[in-house]
Short mmCIF file of C-alpha atoms in Angstrom, two decimals:
data_model
loop_
_atom_site.label_atom_id
_atom_site.label_comp_id
_atom_site.label_asym_id
_atom_site.label_seq_id
_atom_site.Cartn_x
_atom_site.Cartn_y
_atom_site.Cartn_z
CA MET D 1 117.00 70.78 99.26
CA ALA D 2 120.29 69.18 97.89
CA ASP D 3 122.03 72.36 97.59
CA GLU D 4 120.99 73.18 101.30
CA ARG D 5 122.34 69.83 102.58
CA ASP D 6 125.53 70.55 100.37
CA ALA D 7 126.24 73.85 101.73
CA LEU D 8 125.58 72.62 105.23
CA PHE D 9 128.53 70.48 105.18
CA SER D 10 130.79 72.04 103.12
CA GLY D 11 133.43 74.78 104.19
CA ASP D 12 136.83 74.67 106.99
CA TRP D 13 136.11 72.27 109.94
CA ARG D 14 137.43 73.68 113.49
CA GLY D 15 137.05 71.44 116.27
CA GLY D 16 133.93 69.85 115.20
CA ALA D 17 132.11 72.59 113.80
CA SER D 18 131.76 74.36 110.44
CA SER D 19 133.00 77.76 110.26
CA GLN D 20 130.49 78.76 107.91
CA THR D 21 127.03 76.73 109.16
CA PRO D 22 126.24 75.09 112.63
CA LEU D 23 126.47 71.43 112.95
CA PRO D 24 123.05 69.90 112.67
CA SER D 25 121.70 68.15 116.34
CA ALA D 26 119.97 64.74 116.01
CA PRO D 27 116.07 64.70 116.47
CA GLY D 28 114.63 63.04 119.34
CA ARG D 29 114.35 59.33 118.81
CA PRO D 30 112.56 56.43 120.75
CA ARG D 31 114.66 54.35 123.40
CA ALA D 32 115.32 50.72 122.96
CA THR D 33 112.67 48.55 124.48
CA PHE D 34 113.75 46.58 127.80
CA GLY D 35 114.18 43.49 125.91
CA ARG D 36 116.00 44.92 123.35
CA ALA D 37 118.21 46.70 125.56
CA GLN D 38 118.96 43.77 127.61
CA ALA D 39 119.95 41.61 124.86
CA LEU D 40 122.24 44.30 123.12
CA HIS D 41 123.96 45.05 126.66
CA LEU D 42 122.89 48.53 126.77
CA ARG D 43 122.46 48.89 130.31
CA SER D 44 125.38 46.15 131.12
CA ARG D 45 127.94 47.33 133.69
CA PRO D 46 131.82 46.81 132.46
CA ALA D 47 133.09 43.14 132.83
CA SER D 48 135.87 41.25 131.97
CA HIS D 49 137.70 41.45 128.77
CA GLN D 50 136.41 37.92 127.94
CA GLU D 51 132.93 38.82 128.95
CA GLU D 52 132.78 41.98 126.60
CA ARG D 53 134.18 39.97 123.61
CA ALA D 54 131.19 37.75 123.98
CA ARG D 55 128.87 40.86 124.52
CA ALA D 56 130.63 42.69 121.24
CA GLN D 57 129.69 39.22 119.48
CA ALA D 58 126.11 39.55 120.53
CA VAL D 59 126.10 43.08 119.42
CA LEU D 60 127.76 42.25 115.83
CA SER D 61 124.95 39.49 115.46
CA ALA D 62 122.51 41.62 115.96
CA GLY D 63 123.83 44.38 113.94
CA CYS D 64 124.33 41.70 111.01
CA GLU D 65 120.73 40.90 111.49
CA THR D 66 119.24 44.26 111.48
CA MET D 67 121.44 45.11 108.32
CA ALA D 68 120.37 42.41 106.60
CA GLU D 69 116.73 43.00 107.33
CA SER D 70 117.50 46.60 106.13
CA PHE D 71 118.82 45.51 102.63
CA VAL D 72 115.53 43.38 102.29
CA ALA D 73 113.43 46.33 103.24
CA VAL D 74 115.30 48.58 100.51
CA GLN D 75 114.85 46.03 98.06
CA ALA D 76 111.10 45.37 98.80
CA GLY D 77 110.55 49.18 98.51
CA ARG D 78 109.75 49.53 102.37
CA ALA D 79 111.09 52.04 104.66
CA LEU D 80 114.04 51.29 106.96
CA GLU D 81 113.58 50.65 110.53
CA THR D 82 114.99 53.66 111.88
CA THR D 83 114.66 52.60 115.96
CA GLU D 84 116.24 49.19 115.38
CA LEU D 85 119.43 51.07 113.32
CA VAL D 86 119.64 53.36 115.96
CA GLU D 87 119.39 50.68 118.93
CA ILE D 88 122.54 48.85 117.16
CA VAL D 89 124.41 52.21 117.13
CA ASP D 90 123.74 53.05 121.00
CA ALA D 91 124.59 49.24 121.51
CA VAL D 92 128.02 49.67 119.50
CA THR D 93 128.52 53.07 121.63
CA ALA D 94 128.13 51.30 124.92
CA SER D 95 130.43 48.22 123.95
CA LEU D 96 133.30 50.94 122.93
CA VAL D 97 132.54 52.86 126.33
CA ARG D 98 132.91 49.52 128.37
CA ASP D 99 136.05 48.30 126.28
CA PRO D 100 137.58 50.00 123.46
CA LEU D 101 139.28 46.83 122.19
CA ALA D 102 136.62 44.18 122.23
CA LEU D 103 134.36 45.02 119.51
CA PRO D 104 137.38 45.97 117.17
CA SER D 105 138.57 42.44 117.94
CA ILE D 106 135.49 40.60 117.04
CA THR D 107 135.02 42.56 113.74
CA GLN D 108 138.00 40.67 112.49
CA LEU D 109 136.09 37.54 112.28
CA ARG D 110 133.58 37.09 109.61
CA GLU D 111 132.02 34.98 107.16
CA ARG D 112 131.82 35.40 103.50
CA HIS D 113 127.97 35.67 103.54
CA GLU D 114 127.93 38.59 106.24
CA GLN D 115 130.81 40.53 104.68
CA SER D 116 128.66 43.61 103.51
CA TYR D 117 126.66 43.41 106.91
CA LEU D 118 129.64 43.17 109.19
CA HIS D 119 131.68 45.93 107.32
CA SER D 120 128.65 48.09 107.88
CA VAL D 121 128.70 47.71 111.49
CA ALA D 122 132.67 47.65 111.72
CA VAL D 123 132.35 51.42 109.94
CA CYS D 124 129.82 52.50 112.36
CA GLY D 125 132.09 51.56 115.33
CA TRP D 126 134.98 53.31 113.86
CA MET D 127 133.08 56.25 112.95
CA ILE D 128 131.66 56.43 116.79
CA ALA D 129 135.18 55.84 118.04
CA LEU D 130 136.53 58.83 115.55
CA ALA D 131 133.56 61.12 116.60
CA GLN D 132 134.13 60.38 120.52
CA GLU D 133 137.90 60.98 119.69
CA LEU D 134 137.42 64.23 117.86
CA GLN D 135 135.01 65.23 121.02
CA LEU D 136 131.85 65.96 119.02
CA SER D 137 128.54 66.04 120.87
CA PRO D 138 126.72 63.00 122.17
CA GLU D 139 124.10 63.28 119.48
CA LEU D 140 126.49 63.83 116.52
CA VAL D 141 128.50 60.89 118.01
CA ARG D 142 125.12 58.98 117.42
CA ASP D 143 124.22 60.58 114.02
CA ALA D 144 127.82 59.61 112.97
CA GLY D 145 127.18 56.02 114.00
CA LEU D 146 124.10 55.86 112.19
CA ALA D 147 125.84 57.18 109.00
CA GLY D 148 128.29 54.45 109.42
CA LEU D 149 125.96 52.04 109.66
CA LEU D 150 123.93 52.88 106.34
CA HIS D 151 126.61 54.40 104.40
CA ASP D 152 126.70 51.59 101.76
CA ILE D 153 122.91 50.80 101.97
CA GLY D 154 122.79 51.81 98.27
CA LYS D 155 124.50 48.70 97.50
CA ALA D 156 120.89 47.01 98.40
CA THR D 157 119.62 47.89 95.12
CA LEU D 158 122.73 46.31 93.10
CA PRO D 159 123.03 42.64 91.99
CA THR D 160 124.63 40.49 94.69
CA GLU D 161 127.23 39.15 92.37
CA LEU D 162 128.59 42.74 92.05
CA LEU D 163 129.09 42.69 95.76
CA ASP D 164 131.46 39.63 96.40
CA GLY D 165 134.48 40.41 94.86
CA SER D 166 134.68 36.82 93.23
CA ARG D 167 135.29 38.19 89.76
CA SER D 168 136.44 41.12 87.86
CA LEU D 169 133.77 43.41 86.88
CA THR D 170 132.78 44.67 83.28
CA PRO D 171 133.04 48.42 82.68
CA SER D 172 129.40 48.57 82.84
CA GLU D 173 129.03 46.75 85.88
CA GLU D 174 131.98 48.72 87.44
CA ALA D 175 130.04 51.96 86.98
CA LEU D 176 126.90 50.40 88.28
CA LEU D 177 128.66 49.39 91.30
CA LEU D 178 130.16 53.15 91.71
CA ASP D 179 126.41 54.21 91.77
CA HIS D 180 125.81 52.97 95.03
CA ALA D 181 126.64 56.20 96.77
CA GLN D 182 123.98 58.27 94.85
CA ARG D 183 121.41 55.59 95.26
CA GLY D 184 122.13 55.38 99.11
CA TYR D 185 121.63 59.26 99.25
CA ASP D 186 118.34 58.95 97.37
CA ILE D 187 117.32 56.09 99.64
CA VAL D 188 117.83 57.97 103.06
CA ALA D 189 116.73 61.25 101.23
CA GLY D 190 113.39 59.81 101.18
CA MET D 191 113.15 58.89 104.84
CA PRO D 192 111.48 61.15 107.16
CA ASP D 193 113.81 62.53 110.09
CA MET D 194 116.79 61.31 108.68
CA PRO D 195 119.62 63.09 110.15
CA ASP D 196 121.74 65.30 107.37
CA ILE D 197 124.98 63.91 108.67
CA VAL D 198 123.60 60.52 106.99
CA LEU D 199 122.48 61.88 103.76
CA ASP D 200 125.92 63.48 103.79
CA VAL D 201 127.90 60.27 104.35
CA CYS D 202 126.01 58.12 102.16
CA ARG D 203 126.76 60.37 99.01
CA ASN D 204 130.14 61.62 99.65
CA HIS D 205 131.76 58.80 101.34
CA HIS D 206 133.98 58.05 98.31
CA GLU D 207 134.41 61.87 97.65
CA ARG D 208 138.37 62.43 97.85
CA PRO D 209 140.12 65.98 98.88
CA ASP D 210 142.31 65.70 95.67
CA GLY D 211 139.01 65.51 93.40
CA LYS D 212 139.53 61.91 92.33
CA GLY D 213 136.49 60.61 94.12
CA TYR D 214 132.95 60.18 93.14
CA PRO D 215 130.08 60.61 92.40
CA ARG D 216 130.58 64.05 92.06
CA GLY D 217 134.31 64.86 92.05
CA LEU D 218 134.16 67.14 95.33
CA MET D 219 137.36 68.91 96.64
CA GLY D 220 139.01 69.98 99.67
CA ASP D 221 136.74 71.60 102.11
CA SER D 222 133.69 71.06 100.02
CA ILE D 223 133.87 67.65 101.77
CA SER D 224 132.57 67.45 105.27
CA ILE D 225 134.36 66.09 108.17
CA TYR D 226 131.92 63.32 108.35
CA ALA D 227 132.46 61.97 104.74
CA GLN D 228 136.19 62.16 105.66
CA MET D 229 135.41 60.23 108.53
CA ALA D 230 133.79 57.79 106.85
CA ALA D 231 136.13 57.41 103.81
CA VAL D 232 138.72 56.71 106.32
CA SER D 233 136.70 54.02 108.15
CA ASP D 234 135.76 52.52 105.10
CA PHE D 235 139.14 51.99 103.72
CA TYR D 236 140.65 50.89 106.87
CA ASP D 237 138.03 47.93 107.08
CA LYS D 238 138.26 46.78 103.77
CA ALA D 239 141.91 46.90 103.72
CA THR D 240 142.08 44.90 106.84
CA ASN D 241 139.19 42.57 106.22
CA PRO D 242 139.17 42.27 102.41
CA SER D 243 136.56 40.30 100.57
CA PRO D 244 137.15 36.89 99.76
CA GLY D 245 140.43 36.46 97.59
CA GLY D 246 141.59 40.02 98.50
CA GLU D 247 145.11 41.03 100.32
CA LYS D 248 144.68 41.48 103.83
CA TRP D 249 146.62 44.53 105.00
CA PRO D 250 148.33 44.55 108.49
CA SER D 251 146.86 47.37 110.51
CA SER D 252 149.87 49.30 110.21
CA GLN D 253 150.17 48.90 106.49
CA ALA D 254 146.69 50.42 106.30
CA ILE D 255 147.61 53.37 108.51
CA ASP D 256 150.76 53.96 106.63
CA HIS D 257 148.80 54.14 103.11
CA LEU D 258 146.32 56.80 104.88
CA ARG D 259 149.25 58.88 106.29
CA ALA D 260 151.07 58.67 102.70
CA HIS D 261 148.20 59.75 100.74
CA PRO D 262 147.14 63.33 102.25
CA GLY D 263 145.68 64.37 99.01
CA ALA D 264 143.02 61.23 99.41
CA PHE D 265 142.21 61.56 102.97
CA GLY D 266 141.71 64.41 105.30
CA GLU D 267 144.89 64.93 107.34
CA ARG D 268 143.06 65.64 110.51
CA VAL D 269 140.88 62.75 110.26
CA VAL D 270 143.94 60.25 109.69
CA ARG D 271 145.91 61.64 112.83
CA ALA D 272 142.76 61.06 114.95
CA PHE D 273 142.13 57.70 113.28
CA GLY D 274 145.77 56.69 114.12
CA ARG D 275 145.12 57.60 117.65
CA VAL D 276 141.83 55.55 117.84
CA VAL D 277 143.36 52.53 116.35
CA GLY D 278 146.40 52.22 119.13
CA THR D 279 149.81 53.23 119.90
CA PHE D 280 151.42 50.01 118.60
CA LEU D 281 149.61 48.81 115.38
CA PRO D 282 149.55 45.53 114.30
CA GLY D 283 152.28 44.89 111.87
CA ALA D 284 154.43 47.87 112.79
CA LEU D 285 158.21 47.03 113.09
CA VAL D 286 159.57 48.35 116.72
CA ARG D 287 162.93 48.17 118.27
CA LEU D 288 162.97 46.62 121.64
CA ARG D 289 165.00 47.43 124.92
CA SER D 290 167.34 44.32 123.95
CA ASP D 291 168.24 46.15 120.62
CA ARG D 292 166.16 43.09 118.61
CA LEU D 293 163.81 44.01 116.08
CA GLY D 294 160.25 42.72 116.14
CA VAL D 295 156.87 43.26 114.59
CA VAL D 296 153.85 43.71 116.36
CA LEU D 297 151.66 40.95 116.28
CA ASP D 298 147.80 41.10 114.51
CA GLU D 299 146.06 40.59 117.88
CA THR D 300 144.18 42.70 120.57
CA ASP D 301 145.80 42.84 123.60
CA ARG D 302 143.92 44.20 126.93
CA ASP D 303 147.46 46.26 127.39
CA PRO D 304 148.21 47.99 124.09
CA LEU D 305 151.37 49.40 125.57
CA HIS D 306 152.76 45.96 125.87
CA PRO D 307 151.66 44.19 122.60
CA MET D 308 152.97 40.52 121.83
CA VAL D 309 155.82 41.14 118.99
CA ALA D 310 157.49 38.39 116.80
CA VAL D 311 161.17 39.04 117.11
CA PHE D 312 163.53 38.13 114.07
CA ARG D 313 166.89 40.00 114.10
CA TYR D 314 169.42 42.20 116.21
CA VAL D 315 169.75 45.78 115.39
CA GLY D 316 173.37 45.23 114.60
CA GLY D 317 172.31 42.79 111.78
CA ALA D 318 172.39 39.29 113.60
CA PRO D 319 169.32 37.30 112.78
CA VAL D 320 167.19 35.77 115.79
CA THR D 321 165.19 32.82 115.15
CA PRO D 322 161.56 34.17 114.81
CA GLN D 323 159.90 33.65 118.24
CA ARG D 324 156.35 35.09 119.46
CA MET D 325 157.18 37.11 123.09
CA SER D 326 155.46 39.59 125.22
CA THR D 327 157.05 43.06 125.70
CA LYS D 328 156.01 43.40 129.27
CA THR D 329 159.46 42.43 130.45
CA ASP D 330 161.53 43.55 126.89
CA PRO D 331 159.48 46.72 126.31
CA ILE D 332 159.27 48.69 122.78
CA ILE D 333 161.67 51.66 123.01
CA GLY D 334 160.79 52.69 119.35
CA ILE D 335 159.04 52.69 116.20
CA GLU D 336 161.19 52.16 113.08
CA ARG D 337 160.53 52.54 109.49
CA PRO D 338 161.08 49.50 107.34
CA GLU D 339 162.74 51.35 104.39
CA THR D 340 165.77 52.48 106.68
CA TRP D 341 166.84 48.91 107.27
CA GLY D 342 167.02 47.72 103.64
CA PHE D 343 164.95 44.64 103.85
CA GLU D 344 164.65 42.81 100.41
CA ASP D 345 160.92 42.06 100.67
CA TRP D 346 159.65 43.78 103.84
CA PRO D 347 155.95 42.78 103.26
CA GLY D 348 156.78 39.35 102.49
CA LEU D 349 158.62 39.12 105.69
CA ARG D 350 156.09 40.80 107.20
CA ARG D 351 153.49 38.55 106.65
CA LYS D 352 155.67 35.48 107.48
CA LEU D 353 156.04 36.84 111.01
CA LEU D 354 152.52 37.81 111.50
CA GLU D 355 151.83 34.16 110.96
CA LEU D 356 153.10 33.84 114.67
CA SER D 357 149.72 35.80 115.74
CA GLU D 358 147.50 33.58 117.94
#
């Protein structure tokens, strides 16, 4: 059975389908009950950005609660409540359709105790957005979202102290943590009607095209498009929302890393993810029409073409007192490469400028 699933998800990808085998379709699943649908805003009409942020917060809170219950179920040896998980996927999808910016902005706000759960919901959201960007069918979008929600379910079998990032791990603990991918696969493989995409992502979201991933060291086309989507989504959320004590990267730094390591991440997926995240990434160095340089601030704005920036110098080298400003009256005319400007400590300068974010 495992070999059949591996064969299904291997091979080249062309526009959402394998050149060797057809993509699986999602089995029929029960729809949400009315009360649950109302609480998750599944049937809500688009509203103001402020109201959509409140709705997104409700969806994320429900997602964290559902994932916490799922972890407890796994620890107790019980089956996962697939219907409730799919309702969360549908709620995340509906939120992204109504307002693509509301949910990503809320995922930045997380407490230590909910790090693992909210990470799963965030990856679910990025997987859904990526699947839509890649123009996959609604059934496959749903399966991709469910895969993102469950990608780390194997961590439910590990001691809590291995997951909070509060200390360095011993070699034996590190090996145990790396085993979460295979453990997750074993959990979902034992569940009836679980989509093959979920099994694939749970097992292979840490595999890398250059063969340096785990648990099996797969290479190139043997890694499915879905596992590549999960790898990018997982990396981006962890980089921009690290565990307590970890270094928080601006969005642009995370995307730069993805683009700079083509052997570690699928290029097609990275390009699509860059489009999903936005035109002007927080932390990016930009040139304004006034010939001033600025850094896009780490915040979500309803108008992604005119983000808030922190200006700090003129193109000719004259300094500017760092200040926060809108680009509606002084628009961005280009994205600059920091290395061409000879900044002495660009990461440090960028961090200082991002402090002007609200």
